Amino acid sequence: MSDLLLLNGPNLGTLGRREPEVYGTDTLADIEAAVADEVAGRGWKVVSVQRESEGELIHTLQANYDAAGAILNPGALMIAGWSLRDALASFPPPWIEVHLSNVYARESFRHQSVLAPLANGVVIGLGPLGYRLAAQALLAKVPT
Ligand code: DQA
């Protein structure tokens, strides 16, 4: 069975309670269930990891080089997560960057991701649906 890595960065473990007017009321568990539902037909298992620190996210990437694909919401590490960027540069599976909120409609420091140039795709501003769409994109991209 192939694994889909669902990787969430700092402050995303509190979804549901964290600024619901910005991020909505779905919890991370809701998002995990939605992604699992999306990829069940292909027989993929979702490996969901949320960490507050960049180093732990890097360790998780390094331990999952054989995943079929990955969905990454890096949180604020999008802004200056250079070590995470370097780890992603040698991460073999296809991966999609997701942001729940429309970062372009927010503060200017959120307008540029140092990670996005390496991603196979980016989904921004569609709330939890973005994770489902990223899963669909990976299903389409990875050969059966
Ligand atoms: C976020 C957007 C980031 O700017 C912010 O730091 C987050 C969440 C999003 O999903 O909209 O933590 O990645």
mmCIF file with all atom_site columns, C-alpha atoms in Angstrom, residues 11-144:
data_model
loop_
_atom_site.group_PDB
_atom_site.id
_atom_site.type_symbol
_atom_site.label_atom_id
_atom_site.label_alt_id
_atom_site.label_comp_id
_atom_site.label_asym_id
_atom_site.label_entity_id
_atom_site.label_seq_id
_atom_site.pdbx_PDB_ins_code
_atom_site.Cartn_x
_atom_site.Cartn_y
_atom_site.Cartn_z
_atom_site.occupancy
_atom_site.B_iso_or_equiv
_atom_site.pdbx_formal_charge
_atom_site.auth_seq_id
_atom_site.auth_comp_id
_atom_site.auth_asym_id
_atom_site.auth_atom_id
_atom_site.pdbx_PDB_model_num
ATOM 1   C CA . ASN A 1 11  ? -0.057  26.294 14.488  1.00 0.00 ? 11  ASN A CA 1
ATOM 2   C CA . LEU A 1 12  ? -2.102  24.037 12.223  1.00 0.00 ? 12  LEU A CA 1
ATOM 3   C CA . GLY A 1 13  ? -2.800  21.558 15.016  1.00 0.00 ? 13  GLY A CA 1
ATOM 4   C CA . THR A 1 14  ? -5.196  24.091 16.514  1.00 0.00 ? 14  THR A CA 1
ATOM 5   C CA . LEU A 1 15  ? -7.410  24.376 13.441  1.00 0.00 ? 15  LEU A CA 1
ATOM 6   C CA . GLY A 1 16  ? -11.033 24.671 14.464  1.00 0.00 ? 16  GLY A CA 1
ATOM 7   C CA . ARG A 1 17  ? -10.111 26.960 17.360  1.00 0.00 ? 17  ARG A CA 1
ATOM 8   C CA . ARG A 1 18  ? -7.479  29.093 15.641  1.00 0.00 ? 18  ARG A CA 1
ATOM 9   C CA . GLU A 1 19  ? -8.898  32.315 14.167  1.00 0.00 ? 19  GLU A CA 1
ATOM 10  C CA . PRO A 1 20  ? -11.972 30.535 12.740  1.00 0.00 ? 20  PRO A CA 1
ATOM 11  C CA . GLU A 1 21  ? -12.901 33.690 10.808  1.00 0.00 ? 21  GLU A CA 1
ATOM 12  C CA . VAL A 1 22  ? -9.675  33.187 8.821   1.00 0.00 ? 22  VAL A CA 1
ATOM 13  C CA . TYR A 1 23  ? -9.171  29.417 8.800   1.00 0.00 ? 23  TYR A CA 1
ATOM 14  C CA . GLY A 1 24  ? -12.716 28.073 9.266   1.00 0.00 ? 24  GLY A CA 1
ATOM 15  C CA . THR A 1 25  ? -14.009 25.608 11.812  1.00 0.00 ? 25  THR A CA 1
ATOM 16  C CA . ASP A 1 26  ? -12.753 22.311 10.412  1.00 0.00 ? 26  ASP A CA 1
ATOM 17  C CA . THR A 1 27  ? -10.221 20.618 12.653  1.00 0.00 ? 27  THR A CA 1
ATOM 18  C CA . LEU A 1 28  ? -7.081  18.898 11.456  1.00 0.00 ? 28  LEU A CA 1
ATOM 19  C CA . ALA A 1 29  ? -8.858  15.588 12.150  1.00 0.00 ? 29  ALA A CA 1
ATOM 20  C CA . ASP A 1 30  ? -11.650 16.687 9.766   1.00 0.00 ? 30  ASP A CA 1
ATOM 21  C CA . ILE A 1 31  ? -9.048  17.463 7.096   1.00 0.00 ? 31  ILE A CA 1
ATOM 22  C CA . GLU A 1 32  ? -7.289  14.131 7.637   1.00 0.00 ? 32  GLU A CA 1
ATOM 23  C CA . ALA A 1 33  ? -10.611 12.327 7.196   1.00 0.00 ? 33  ALA A CA 1
ATOM 24  C CA . ALA A 1 34  ? -11.391 14.278 4.012   1.00 0.00 ? 34  ALA A CA 1
ATOM 25  C CA . VAL A 1 35  ? -8.006  13.476 2.469   1.00 0.00 ? 35  VAL A CA 1
ATOM 26  C CA . ALA A 1 36  ? -8.298  9.811  3.479   1.00 0.00 ? 36  ALA A CA 1
ATOM 27  C CA . ASP A 1 37  ? -11.734 9.720  1.837   1.00 0.00 ? 37  ASP A CA 1
ATOM 28  C CA . GLU A 1 38  ? -10.309 11.249 -1.338  1.00 0.00 ? 38  GLU A CA 1
ATOM 29  C CA . VAL A 1 39  ? -7.502  8.699  -1.758  1.00 0.00 ? 39  VAL A CA 1
ATOM 30  C CA . ALA A 1 40  ? -9.229  5.583  -0.404  1.00 0.00 ? 40  ALA A CA 1
ATOM 31  C CA . GLY A 1 41  ? -10.237 4.429  -3.879  1.00 0.00 ? 41  GLY A CA 1
ATOM 32  C CA . ARG A 1 42  ? -6.553  4.165  -4.883  1.00 0.00 ? 42  ARG A CA 1
ATOM 33  C CA . GLY A 1 43  ? -5.727  2.274  -1.704  1.00 0.00 ? 43  GLY A CA 1
ATOM 34  C CA . TRP A 1 44  ? -3.411  5.003  -0.399  1.00 0.00 ? 44  TRP A CA 1
ATOM 35  C CA . LYS A 1 45  ? -2.873  5.311  3.333   1.00 0.00 ? 45  LYS A CA 1
ATOM 36  C CA . VAL A 1 46  ? -2.686  8.842  4.740   1.00 0.00 ? 46  VAL A CA 1
ATOM 37  C CA . VAL A 1 47  ? 0.272   9.466  7.041   1.00 0.00 ? 47  VAL A CA 1
ATOM 38  C CA . SER A 1 48  ? -0.594  12.710 8.802   1.00 0.00 ? 48  SER A CA 1
ATOM 39  C CA . VAL A 1 49  ? 2.080   14.601 10.699  1.00 0.00 ? 49  VAL A CA 1
ATOM 40  C CA . GLN A 1 50  ? 1.779   18.065 12.249  1.00 0.00 ? 50  GLN A CA 1
ATOM 41  C CA . ARG A 1 51  ? 4.795   19.660 13.878  1.00 0.00 ? 51  ARG A CA 1
ATOM 42  C CA . GLU A 1 52  ? 5.530   23.084 15.336  1.00 0.00 ? 52  GLU A CA 1
ATOM 43  C CA . SER A 1 53  ? 9.206   23.085 14.421  1.00 0.00 ? 53  SER A CA 1
ATOM 44  C CA . GLU A 1 54  ? 10.962  23.217 11.069  1.00 0.00 ? 54  GLU A CA 1
ATOM 45  C CA . GLY A 1 55  ? 13.505  20.550 12.071  1.00 0.00 ? 55  GLY A CA 1
ATOM 46  C CA . GLU A 1 56  ? 10.829  17.984 12.837  1.00 0.00 ? 56  GLU A CA 1
ATOM 47  C CA . LEU A 1 57  ? 9.113   18.671 9.530   1.00 0.00 ? 57  LEU A CA 1
ATOM 48  C CA . ILE A 1 58  ? 12.463  18.095 7.792   1.00 0.00 ? 58  ILE A CA 1
ATOM 49  C CA . HIS A 1 59  ? 12.961  14.802 9.652   1.00 0.00 ? 59  HIS A CA 1
ATOM 50  C CA . THR A 1 60  ? 9.487   13.729 8.537   1.00 0.00 ? 60  THR A CA 1
ATOM 51  C CA . LEU A 1 61  ? 10.266  14.499 4.905   1.00 0.00 ? 61  LEU A CA 1
ATOM 52  C CA . GLN A 1 62  ? 13.540  12.583 5.103   1.00 0.00 ? 62  GLN A CA 1
ATOM 53  C CA . ALA A 1 63  ? 11.720  9.560  6.563   1.00 0.00 ? 63  ALA A CA 1
ATOM 54  C CA . ASN A 1 64  ? 9.115   9.523  3.802   1.00 0.00 ? 64  ASN A CA 1
ATOM 55  C CA . TYR A 1 65  ? 11.081  9.543  0.545   1.00 0.00 ? 65  TYR A CA 1
ATOM 56  C CA . ASP A 1 66  ? 9.086   6.520  -0.608  1.00 0.00 ? 66  ASP A CA 1
ATOM 57  C CA . ALA A 1 67  ? 5.661   8.156  -0.220  1.00 0.00 ? 67  ALA A CA 1
ATOM 58  C CA . ALA A 1 68  ? 3.481   8.282  -3.329  1.00 0.00 ? 68  ALA A CA 1
ATOM 59  C CA . GLY A 1 69  ? 3.075   12.020 -2.832  1.00 0.00 ? 69  GLY A CA 1
ATOM 60  C CA . ALA A 1 70  ? 2.733   14.724 -0.208  1.00 0.00 ? 70  ALA A CA 1
ATOM 61  C CA . ILE A 1 71  ? 0.449   17.590 0.707   1.00 0.00 ? 71  ILE A CA 1
ATOM 62  C CA . LEU A 1 72  ? 2.189   20.332 2.663   1.00 0.00 ? 72  LEU A CA 1
ATOM 63  C CA . ASN A 1 73  ? 0.735   23.281 4.495   1.00 0.00 ? 73  ASN A CA 1
ATOM 64  C CA . PRO A 1 74  ? 3.901   24.876 5.885   1.00 0.00 ? 74  PRO A CA 1
ATOM 65  C CA . GLY A 1 75  ? 2.061   27.644 7.767   1.00 0.00 ? 75  GLY A CA 1
ATOM 66  C CA . ALA A 1 76  ? 4.302   30.646 8.274   1.00 0.00 ? 76  ALA A CA 1
ATOM 67  C CA . LEU A 1 77  ? 7.368   28.631 7.226   1.00 0.00 ? 77  LEU A CA 1
ATOM 68  C CA . MET A 1 78  ? 6.297   29.536 3.703   1.00 0.00 ? 78  MET A CA 1
ATOM 69  C CA . ILE A 1 79  ? 7.792   32.959 4.379   1.00 0.00 ? 79  ILE A CA 1
ATOM 70  C CA . ALA A 1 80  ? 11.371  32.090 5.322   1.00 0.00 ? 80  ALA A CA 1
ATOM 71  C CA . GLY A 1 81  ? 11.648  28.341 5.840   1.00 0.00 ? 81  GLY A CA 1
ATOM 72  C CA . TRP A 1 82  ? 14.939  28.029 4.001   1.00 0.00 ? 82  TRP A CA 1
ATOM 73  C CA . SER A 1 83  ? 15.966  24.743 5.636   1.00 0.00 ? 83  SER A CA 1
ATOM 74  C CA . LEU A 1 84  ? 12.575  23.274 4.816   1.00 0.00 ? 84  LEU A CA 1
ATOM 75  C CA . ARG A 1 85  ? 13.021  24.550 1.274   1.00 0.00 ? 85  ARG A CA 1
ATOM 76  C CA . ASP A 1 86  ? 16.355  22.739 0.988   1.00 0.00 ? 86  ASP A CA 1
ATOM 77  C CA . ALA A 1 87  ? 14.804  19.533 2.351   1.00 0.00 ? 87  ALA A CA 1
ATOM 78  C CA . LEU A 1 88  ? 12.027  19.764 -0.234  1.00 0.00 ? 88  LEU A CA 1
ATOM 79  C CA . ALA A 1 89  ? 14.603  20.230 -2.998  1.00 0.00 ? 89  ALA A CA 1
ATOM 80  C CA . SER A 1 90  ? 15.714  16.627 -2.462  1.00 0.00 ? 90  SER A CA 1
ATOM 81  C CA . PHE A 1 91  ? 12.306  15.159 -1.576  1.00 0.00 ? 91  PHE A CA 1
ATOM 82  C CA . PRO A 1 92  ? 11.551  12.744 -4.447  1.00 0.00 ? 92  PRO A CA 1
ATOM 83  C CA . PRO A 1 93  ? 7.721   12.401 -4.423  1.00 0.00 ? 93  PRO A CA 1
ATOM 84  C CA . PRO A 1 94  ? 5.451   14.968 -6.067  1.00 0.00 ? 94  PRO A CA 1
ATOM 85  C CA . TRP A 1 95  ? 4.002   17.399 -3.553  1.00 0.00 ? 95  TRP A CA 1
ATOM 86  C CA . ILE A 1 96  ? 1.423   20.162 -3.417  1.00 0.00 ? 96  ILE A CA 1
ATOM 87  C CA . GLU A 1 97  ? 1.570   23.260 -1.198  1.00 0.00 ? 97  GLU A CA 1
ATOM 88  C CA . VAL A 1 98  ? -1.767  24.192 0.374   1.00 0.00 ? 98  VAL A CA 1
ATOM 89  C CA . HIS A 1 99  ? -2.887  27.293 2.231   1.00 0.00 ? 99  HIS A CA 1
ATOM 90  C CA . LEU A 1 100 ? -6.386  27.496 3.670   1.00 0.00 ? 100 LEU A CA 1
ATOM 91  C CA . SER A 1 101 ? -6.589  31.274 3.529   1.00 0.00 ? 101 SER A CA 1
ATOM 92  C CA . ASN A 1 102 ? -6.008  33.501 0.541   1.00 0.00 ? 102 ASN A CA 1
ATOM 93  C CA . VAL A 1 103 ? -2.579  34.698 1.578   1.00 0.00 ? 103 VAL A CA 1
ATOM 94  C CA . TYR A 1 104 ? -2.600  37.311 -1.210  1.00 0.00 ? 104 TYR A CA 1
ATOM 95  C CA . ALA A 1 105 ? -5.562  39.041 0.422   1.00 0.00 ? 105 ALA A CA 1
ATOM 96  C CA . ARG A 1 106 ? -3.696  39.273 3.728   1.00 0.00 ? 106 ARG A CA 1
ATOM 97  C CA . GLU A 1 107 ? -0.559  40.967 5.078   1.00 0.00 ? 107 GLU A CA 1
ATOM 98  C CA . SER A 1 108 ? 2.181   41.528 2.505   1.00 0.00 ? 108 SER A CA 1
ATOM 99  C CA . PHE A 1 109 ? 4.657   39.318 4.429   1.00 0.00 ? 109 PHE A CA 1
ATOM 100 C CA . ARG A 1 110 ? 2.479   36.352 3.405   1.00 0.00 ? 110 ARG A CA 1
ATOM 101 C CA . HIS A 1 111 ? 2.595   37.133 -0.302  1.00 0.00 ? 111 HIS A CA 1
ATOM 102 C CA . GLN A 1 112 ? 5.692   35.157 -1.189  1.00 0.00 ? 112 GLN A CA 1
ATOM 103 C CA . SER A 1 113 ? 6.424   31.509 -0.471  1.00 0.00 ? 113 SER A CA 1
ATOM 104 C CA . VAL A 1 114 ? 10.039  30.367 -0.631  1.00 0.00 ? 114 VAL A CA 1
ATOM 105 C CA . LEU A 1 115 ? 8.733   26.812 -1.053  1.00 0.00 ? 115 LEU A CA 1
ATOM 106 C CA . ALA A 1 116 ? 6.193   27.239 -3.851  1.00 0.00 ? 116 ALA A CA 1
ATOM 107 C CA . PRO A 1 117 ? 8.755   27.363 -6.718  1.00 0.00 ? 117 PRO A CA 1
ATOM 108 C CA . LEU A 1 118 ? 9.632   23.743 -5.886  1.00 0.00 ? 118 LEU A CA 1
ATOM 109 C CA . ALA A 1 119 ? 6.057   22.468 -5.572  1.00 0.00 ? 119 ALA A CA 1
ATOM 110 C CA . ASN A 1 120 ? 4.246   20.524 -8.273  1.00 0.00 ? 120 ASN A CA 1
ATOM 111 C CA . GLY A 1 121 ? 1.280   22.772 -7.591  1.00 0.00 ? 121 GLY A CA 1
ATOM 112 C CA . VAL A 1 122 ? -0.152  25.233 -5.112  1.00 0.00 ? 122 VAL A CA 1
ATOM 113 C CA . VAL A 1 123 ? -3.717  25.559 -3.813  1.00 0.00 ? 123 VAL A CA 1
ATOM 114 C CA . ILE A 1 124 ? -4.514  28.798 -2.019  1.00 0.00 ? 124 ILE A CA 1
ATOM 115 C CA . GLY A 1 125 ? -7.592  30.296 -0.406  1.00 0.00 ? 125 GLY A CA 1
ATOM 116 C CA . LEU A 1 126 ? -10.107 27.488 -0.832  1.00 0.00 ? 126 LEU A CA 1
ATOM 117 C CA . GLY A 1 127 ? -10.257 26.425 2.806   1.00 0.00 ? 127 GLY A CA 1
ATOM 118 C CA . PRO A 1 128 ? -10.293 22.701 3.623   1.00 0.00 ? 128 PRO A CA 1
ATOM 119 C CA . LEU A 1 129 ? -11.409 21.941 0.072   1.00 0.00 ? 129 LEU A CA 1
ATOM 120 C CA . GLY A 1 130 ? -7.853  22.814 -0.953  1.00 0.00 ? 130 GLY A CA 1
ATOM 121 C CA . TYR A 1 131 ? -6.547  19.657 0.713   1.00 0.00 ? 131 TYR A CA 1
ATOM 122 C CA . ARG A 1 132 ? -9.060  17.514 -1.197  1.00 0.00 ? 132 ARG A CA 1
ATOM 123 C CA . LEU A 1 133 ? -8.096  19.218 -4.459  1.00 0.00 ? 133 LEU A CA 1
ATOM 124 C CA . ALA A 1 134 ? -4.416  18.640 -3.730  1.00 0.00 ? 134 ALA A CA 1
ATOM 125 C CA . ALA A 1 135 ? -5.139  14.954 -3.114  1.00 0.00 ? 135 ALA A CA 1
ATOM 126 C CA . GLN A 1 136 ? -7.001  14.767 -6.437  1.00 0.00 ? 136 GLN A CA 1
ATOM 127 C CA . ALA A 1 137 ? -4.078  16.411 -8.203  1.00 0.00 ? 137 ALA A CA 1
ATOM 128 C CA . LEU A 1 138 ? -1.643  13.865 -6.766  1.00 0.00 ? 138 LEU A CA 1
ATOM 129 C CA . LEU A 1 139 ? -3.928  10.991 -7.750  1.00 0.00 ? 139 LEU A CA 1
ATOM 130 C CA . ALA A 1 140 ? -3.957  12.342 -11.299 1.00 0.00 ? 140 ALA A CA 1
ATOM 131 C CA . LYS A 1 141 ? -0.203  12.883 -11.352 1.00 0.00 ? 141 LYS A CA 1
ATOM 132 C CA . VAL A 1 142 ? 0.990   9.571  -9.913  1.00 0.00 ? 142 VAL A CA 1
ATOM 133 C CA . PRO A 1 143 ? 0.707   6.663  -12.338 1.00 0.00 ? 143 PRO A CA 1
ATOM 134 C CA . THR A 1 144 ? -1.460  3.748  -11.178 1.00 0.00 ? 144 THR A CA 1
#
